[in-house]
Amino acid sequence: MALKSSFLGLQAFLLLVIMFMLPSLLFSKPNGKSFDLQHLEGCHKGQKVKGVNQVKQYLERFGYLHYNNDPAHANANDDVFDDLLESAVKEYQLNHQLKPTGSLNSMTVKQMMKPRCGVPDTTRMSSGTVSHFTFFPGTPTPKWPADKRSLTYTFRSGAEVIDLQTLRPLISRAFAKWAAVTQFTFAEAQAGAQSDISIGFYRRAHGDGASFDGPGPVGRILAHAFRPTIGLFHYDADENWSTNPTTTEIDLESIAVHEIGHLLGLGHSSIPEAIMFGSIEPGQRKRGPLQPADVQGIRTLYDLPLPI
Ligand SMILES: *[C@@H]1O[C@H](CO)[C@@H](O)[C@H](O)[C@H]1NC(C)=O
Ligand SMILES: [Zn+2]
Ligand SMILES: [Zn+2]
């Protein structure tokens, strides 16, 4: 008995050691670097400052820079603030209703450090206009076919985070917001039946080509969903999820309303109040109602009359 309990004590001790070691071993520095942009505030074209490289990675990941490891772009992996980076920063600023200065002013740095959706932003500076809603790129524009207006969903997770009893009602409320302004209906699929949409929690690389980044770093990814008709909506299992978030937690339902917009074919909006804006603060609730930009976007995509 005594032996057994000291053995259990040792196990618990080892488990604790592993729990404390793991984050520093694996998680705190993805790509070997932490993402803290504070010290880059004020950086602009022509400078070379340690850490500019991380801004390049950030903008490349979210659709603003396309060095593509092209050797012709000598500055792809260094800390030089070059022309390409300046125009990418401008485009990012336009997409977030910030003044397009092309330099890393404090508003821009602050925006980049917010937790956000993993879906890349659809850039549009080349067209010269900032629209309030966007669609996924592609010809034809990705959307559900006309004979597909009753969509079914299932819950399938790679990690246990939130139980189904908690998840079901909030997901159902999130779908209802979009059903109210479209011709779509949404229902949970019968157990074992085929479904159009799969919803769940996953961590790190999880087989869909879009890895999550763990609980850090600053500017981290919270969730993602894919364009029609792929039908995948994943929460990053490493975040602090809640139905009633404090300032260190993320609201499950707000993220659901946003990601369902992607499932239906919307990209990110440049309107900070819109559900389809790409970032959200911990503790913030943005469960609806859908904003004019969201409603106009989805009704334009599905050829429904405006306004409703
Ligand atoms: C989760 O919450 C804990 C405690 O409130 C906090 O210390 C931690 O930073 C949070 N993690 C994330 C990824 O926000
Ligand atoms: Zn998004
Ligand atoms: Zn995924």
Coordinates of C-alpha atoms and ligand atoms in Angstrom, one line a residue:
M1 CA 0.0 0.0 0.0
A2 CA 2.8 2.4 1.0
L3 CA 4.8 1.3 -2.0
K4 CA 1.9 1.9 -4.3
S5 CA 1.2 5.4 -3.0
S6 CA 4.8 6.5 -3.3
F7 CA 4.9 5.1 -6.8
L8 CA 1.8 7.1 -7.6
G9 CA 3.5 10.1 -6.0
L10 CA 6.5 9.7 -8.3
Q11 CA 4.2 9.4 -11.3
A12 CA 2.4 12.6 -10.3
F13 CA 5.8 14.3 -9.8
L14 CA 7.1 13.2 -13.2
L15 CA 3.8 14.3 -14.8
L16 CA 4.2 17.7 -13.2
V17 CA 7.8 18.0 -14.4
I18 CA 6.7 17.1 -17.9
M19 CA 3.8 19.5 -17.9
F20 CA 6.1 22.4 -16.9
M21 CA 8.9 21.4 -19.3
L22 CA 6.7 20.8 -22.4
P23 CA 5.6 24.3 -23.1
S24 CA 9.1 25.7 -23.0
L25 CA 10.4 22.7 -25.0
L26 CA 7.8 22.7 -27.7
F27 CA 5.3 25.5 -27.6
S28 CA 6.7 28.9 -26.6
K29 CA 8.7 29.6 -29.7
P30 CA 7.1 28.3 -32.8
N31 CA 9.6 28.4 -35.7
G32 CA 12.2 29.1 -33.0
K33 CA 11.0 32.7 -32.6
S34 CA 8.5 34.3 -30.5
F35 CA 6.2 36.9 -32.1
D36 CA 6.5 40.1 -30.3
L37 CA 6.3 43.2 -32.5
Q38 CA 6.3 45.9 -29.8
H39 CA 9.9 46.8 -30.4
L40 CA 9.2 47.3 -34.1
E41 CA 6.9 50.2 -33.6
G42 CA 7.9 53.1 -35.9
C43 CA 9.8 50.9 -38.4
H44 CA 9.6 51.9 -42.0
K45 CA 11.0 51.3 -45.4
G46 CA 14.8 51.5 -45.7
Q47 CA 15.5 50.3 -42.2
K48 CA 17.0 47.0 -41.1
V49 CA 15.8 46.0 -37.7
K50 CA 15.9 42.6 -36.0
G51 CA 12.4 41.1 -36.1
V52 CA 11.2 42.7 -39.3
N53 CA 11.6 39.1 -40.6
Q54 CA 8.7 38.1 -38.4
V55 CA 6.4 40.7 -39.9
K56 CA 7.3 39.3 -43.3
Q57 CA 6.3 35.8 -42.1
Y58 CA 3.1 37.1 -40.6
L59 CA 2.1 39.0 -43.8
E60 CA 3.0 36.1 -46.0
R61 CA 0.9 33.7 -43.9
F62 CA -2.2 35.9 -44.1
G63 CA -2.0 36.6 -47.8
Y64 CA -0.2 40.0 -48.1
L65 CA 3.3 39.0 -49.2
H66 CA 4.4 36.6 -51.9
Y67 CA 8.1 36.2 -51.8
N68 CA 7.5 32.4 -52.3
N69 CA 11.1 31.7 -51.5
D70 CA 11.9 33.3 -54.9
P71 CA 15.6 33.9 -55.0
A72 CA 15.0 37.0 -57.0
H73 CA 13.6 38.5 -53.8
A74 CA 16.8 38.8 -51.9
N75 CA 15.1 40.1 -48.8
A76 CA 12.5 37.3 -48.2
N77 CA 14.1 36.0 -45.1
D78 CA 16.0 38.9 -43.7
D79 CA 15.2 42.0 -41.6
V80 CA 15.3 44.5 -44.4
F81 CA 12.2 46.7 -44.7
D82 CA 12.0 46.7 -48.5
D83 CA 9.5 48.0 -51.1
L84 CA 7.5 44.8 -51.1
L85 CA 7.1 44.9 -47.4
E86 CA 6.0 48.5 -47.5
S87 CA 3.2 47.8 -50.0
A88 CA 2.1 44.7 -48.0
V89 CA 1.9 46.8 -44.9
K90 CA -0.2 49.4 -46.8
E91 CA -2.6 46.7 -48.0
Y92 CA -2.9 45.2 -44.5
Q93 CA -3.7 48.7 -43.1
L94 CA -6.4 49.3 -45.8
N95 CA -7.9 45.9 -44.9
H96 CA -8.1 47.0 -41.3
Q97 CA -9.3 50.5 -41.7
L98 CA -6.0 51.9 -40.6
K99 CA -4.2 54.8 -42.3
P100 CA -2.2 53.3 -45.2
T101 CA 1.2 54.7 -44.2
G102 CA 3.2 51.6 -45.1
S103 CA 5.1 51.9 -41.8
L104 CA 4.7 50.0 -38.6
N105 CA 2.9 52.6 -36.5
S106 CA 1.5 51.7 -33.2
M107 CA -2.1 51.0 -34.4
T108 CA -0.7 48.6 -37.0
V109 CA 1.5 46.7 -34.6
K110 CA -1.4 46.5 -32.1
Q111 CA -3.7 45.0 -34.8
M112 CA -1.1 42.4 -35.8
M113 CA -0.7 41.3 -32.2
K114 CA -4.4 40.5 -31.7
P115 CA -5.5 36.9 -31.9
R116 CA -7.1 36.2 -35.2
C117 CA -8.7 33.8 -37.6
G118 CA -6.4 31.5 -39.6
V119 CA -8.1 32.2 -43.0
P120 CA -5.8 34.5 -45.0
D121 CA -7.3 37.9 -45.8
T122 CA -8.3 38.6 -49.4
T123 CA -6.2 41.5 -50.5
R124 CA -7.7 44.1 -52.8
M125 CA -5.4 47.0 -53.0
S126 CA -4.6 46.4 -56.6
S127 CA -8.3 47.2 -57.4
G128 CA -7.9 50.4 -55.5
T129 CA -11.1 50.0 -53.6
V130 CA -11.8 48.7 -50.1
S131 CA -15.0 46.7 -50.1
H132 CA -16.9 45.8 -47.0
F133 CA -17.1 42.2 -47.7
T134 CA -15.0 39.7 -49.7
F135 CA -15.3 36.2 -51.2
F136 CA -12.7 33.4 -51.5
P137 CA -10.5 33.8 -54.5
G138 CA -11.3 31.5 -57.5
T139 CA -13.2 31.4 -60.8
P140 CA -16.0 30.7 -60.4
T141 CA -16.2 32.2 -56.9
P142 CA -16.5 29.3 -54.5
K143 CA -20.0 28.8 -53.2
W144 CA -22.5 26.1 -52.5
P145 CA -24.3 24.9 -55.7
A146 CA -27.9 26.1 -56.2
D147 CA -29.4 22.7 -55.4
K148 CA -27.6 22.6 -52.1
R149 CA -29.5 24.8 -49.5
S150 CA -30.1 22.2 -46.7
L151 CA -26.7 21.6 -45.1
T152 CA -25.9 19.1 -42.4
Y153 CA -23.1 19.1 -39.9
T154 CA -21.4 16.7 -37.5
F155 CA -19.1 17.1 -34.6
R156 CA -15.7 15.4 -34.9
S157 CA -12.7 16.4 -32.9
G158 CA -9.0 15.4 -32.6
A159 CA -8.9 16.7 -29.0
E160 CA -11.3 16.7 -26.1
V161 CA -12.0 20.3 -25.2
I162 CA -15.7 21.2 -24.9
D163 CA -18.4 18.6 -24.5
L164 CA -21.2 18.2 -27.0
Q165 CA -23.9 19.3 -24.7
T166 CA -22.2 22.7 -24.4
L167 CA -21.3 22.9 -28.0
R168 CA -24.6 21.9 -29.7
P169 CA -26.8 24.9 -28.6
L170 CA -24.2 27.6 -29.4
I171 CA -23.4 26.1 -32.8
S172 CA -27.1 25.9 -33.5
R173 CA -27.6 29.6 -32.6
A174 CA -24.7 30.6 -34.8
F175 CA -26.1 28.8 -37.8
A176 CA -29.5 30.4 -37.2
K177 CA -28.0 33.8 -37.6
W178 CA -27.0 33.0 -41.2
A179 CA -30.2 31.0 -41.9
A180 CA -32.2 34.1 -41.1
V181 CA -30.6 36.1 -44.0
T182 CA -30.2 33.3 -46.6
Q183 CA -32.1 30.4 -48.1
F184 CA -29.9 27.9 -46.2
T185 CA -31.2 25.6 -43.5
F186 CA -28.8 23.8 -41.2
A187 CA -29.3 20.6 -39.2
E188 CA -27.1 18.2 -37.3
A189 CA -26.7 15.0 -39.3
Q190 CA -28.0 11.7 -38.0
A191 CA -25.3 9.6 -36.2
G192 CA -23.2 7.8 -38.8
A193 CA -24.8 9.7 -41.8
Q194 CA -22.8 11.7 -44.3
S195 CA -22.6 15.4 -43.6
D196 CA -21.6 18.5 -45.5
I197 CA -19.8 20.2 -42.6
S198 CA -17.6 18.9 -39.8
I199 CA -16.9 20.9 -36.7
G200 CA -14.3 20.2 -34.0
F201 CA -11.2 20.9 -32.0
Y202 CA -7.7 20.2 -33.2
R203 CA -4.2 21.2 -32.2
R204 CA -1.0 21.9 -34.2
A205 CA -0.8 20.1 -37.5
H206 CA -3.9 18.1 -38.0
G207 CA -4.0 16.8 -41.5
D208 CA -5.8 19.6 -43.4
G209 CA -2.6 21.5 -44.5
A210 CA -3.4 24.4 -42.1
S211 CA -1.6 23.9 -38.8
F212 CA -2.6 25.6 -35.6
D213 CA 0.0 27.4 -33.6
G214 CA -0.7 26.5 -30.0
P215 CA -1.5 28.8 -27.1
G216 CA 1.0 31.4 -28.2
P217 CA 2.5 33.5 -29.7
V218 CA 1.0 37.0 -29.8
G219 CA -1.0 37.3 -33.0
R220 CA -1.9 33.7 -32.8
I221 CA -4.6 31.8 -34.7
L222 CA -7.8 30.8 -32.9
A223 CA -9.7 28.9 -35.5
H224 CA -10.3 28.4 -39.2
A225 CA -12.8 27.2 -41.8
F226 CA -12.5 26.3 -45.5
R227 CA -14.2 27.7 -48.6
P228 CA -17.3 26.0 -50.0
T229 CA -17.7 23.1 -50.4
I230 CA -15.0 21.7 -48.2
G231 CA -17.0 22.0 -45.1
L232 CA -14.4 22.0 -42.3
F233 CA -14.6 24.3 -39.3
H234 CA -11.9 23.8 -36.6
Y235 CA -11.2 25.4 -33.3
D236 CA -7.6 25.5 -32.1
A237 CA -7.7 23.2 -29.1
D238 CA -4.9 25.0 -27.4
E239 CA -6.9 28.2 -26.7
N240 CA -8.9 29.0 -23.6
W241 CA -12.4 28.4 -24.8
S242 CA -15.5 29.6 -23.0
T243 CA -19.2 30.1 -23.3
N244 CA -18.8 33.1 -20.9
P245 CA -15.3 34.4 -21.5
T246 CA -13.1 36.3 -19.1
T247 CA -10.3 38.6 -20.5
T248 CA -8.1 35.5 -21.0
E249 CA -10.7 33.4 -22.8
I250 CA -12.2 33.3 -26.2
D251 CA -15.9 33.2 -26.9
L252 CA -16.9 29.9 -28.6
E253 CA -20.1 31.3 -30.1
S254 CA -18.6 34.5 -31.6
I255 CA -16.0 32.4 -33.4
A256 CA -18.7 30.0 -34.6
V257 CA -20.7 32.8 -36.2
H258 CA -17.5 34.1 -37.9
E259 CA -16.3 30.7 -39.2
I260 CA -19.8 29.7 -40.5
G261 CA -19.5 32.9 -42.7
H262 CA -16.4 31.2 -44.2
L263 CA -18.1 27.9 -44.6
L264 CA -20.7 29.7 -46.7
G265 CA -18.1 31.5 -48.9
L266 CA -17.4 34.9 -47.2
G267 CA -13.8 36.1 -46.8
H268 CA -12.8 38.8 -44.3
S269 CA -14.3 42.2 -44.0
S270 CA -12.4 45.5 -43.4
I271 CA -15.2 46.7 -41.1
P272 CA -14.1 46.1 -37.5
E273 CA -17.7 45.7 -36.3
A274 CA -18.5 43.1 -39.0
I275 CA -18.7 39.5 -37.9
M276 CA -16.3 38.7 -40.8
F277 CA -13.6 41.0 -39.5
G278 CA -10.6 38.8 -39.0
S279 CA -9.6 39.3 -35.4
I280 CA -11.2 39.3 -32.0
E281 CA -10.1 40.2 -28.5
P282 CA -10.0 37.8 -25.6
G283 CA -13.2 38.3 -23.6
Q284 CA -15.0 40.0 -26.6
R285 CA -18.4 38.8 -27.6
K286 CA -19.4 39.2 -31.2
R287 CA -22.3 36.8 -31.5
G288 CA -24.4 39.0 -33.8
P289 CA -26.6 40.4 -35.0
L290 CA -24.9 40.1 -38.4
Q291 CA -23.8 43.6 -39.5
P292 CA -24.8 45.2 -42.8
A293 CA -21.5 44.2 -44.4
D294 CA -22.0 40.6 -43.5
V295 CA -25.6 40.5 -44.8
Q296 CA -24.8 42.4 -48.0
G297 CA -21.8 40.0 -48.5
I298 CA -23.7 36.7 -48.2
R299 CA -26.8 38.0 -50.1
T300 CA -24.6 39.2 -52.9
L301 CA -22.8 35.9 -53.1
Y302 CA -26.0 34.0 -53.4
D303 CA -27.8 36.4 -55.7
L304 CA -30.4 37.5 -53.2
P305 CA -32.0 40.9 -53.4
L306 CA -30.7 43.8 -51.3
P307 CA -31.6 45.2 -48.9
I308 CA -33.7 42.6 -47.1
Ligands
LIG1 C1 -5.4 30.9 -20.5 O1 -5.8 31.4 -19.3 C2 -4.7 31.4 -18.3 C3 -5.3 31.8 -17.0 O2 -6.3 32.7 -17.0 C4 -3.7 32.5 -18.8 O3 -2.6 32.6 -17.9 C5 -3.2 32.0 -20.2 O4 -2.3 33.0 -20.7 C6 -4.4 31.8 -21.2 N1 -3.9 31.2 -22.4 C7 -4.1 31.8 -23.6 C8 -3.6 31.0 -24.8 O5 -4.7 32.8 -23.7
ZN2 ZN -11.9 34.4 -40.6
ZN3 ZN -8.1 22.5 -39.5

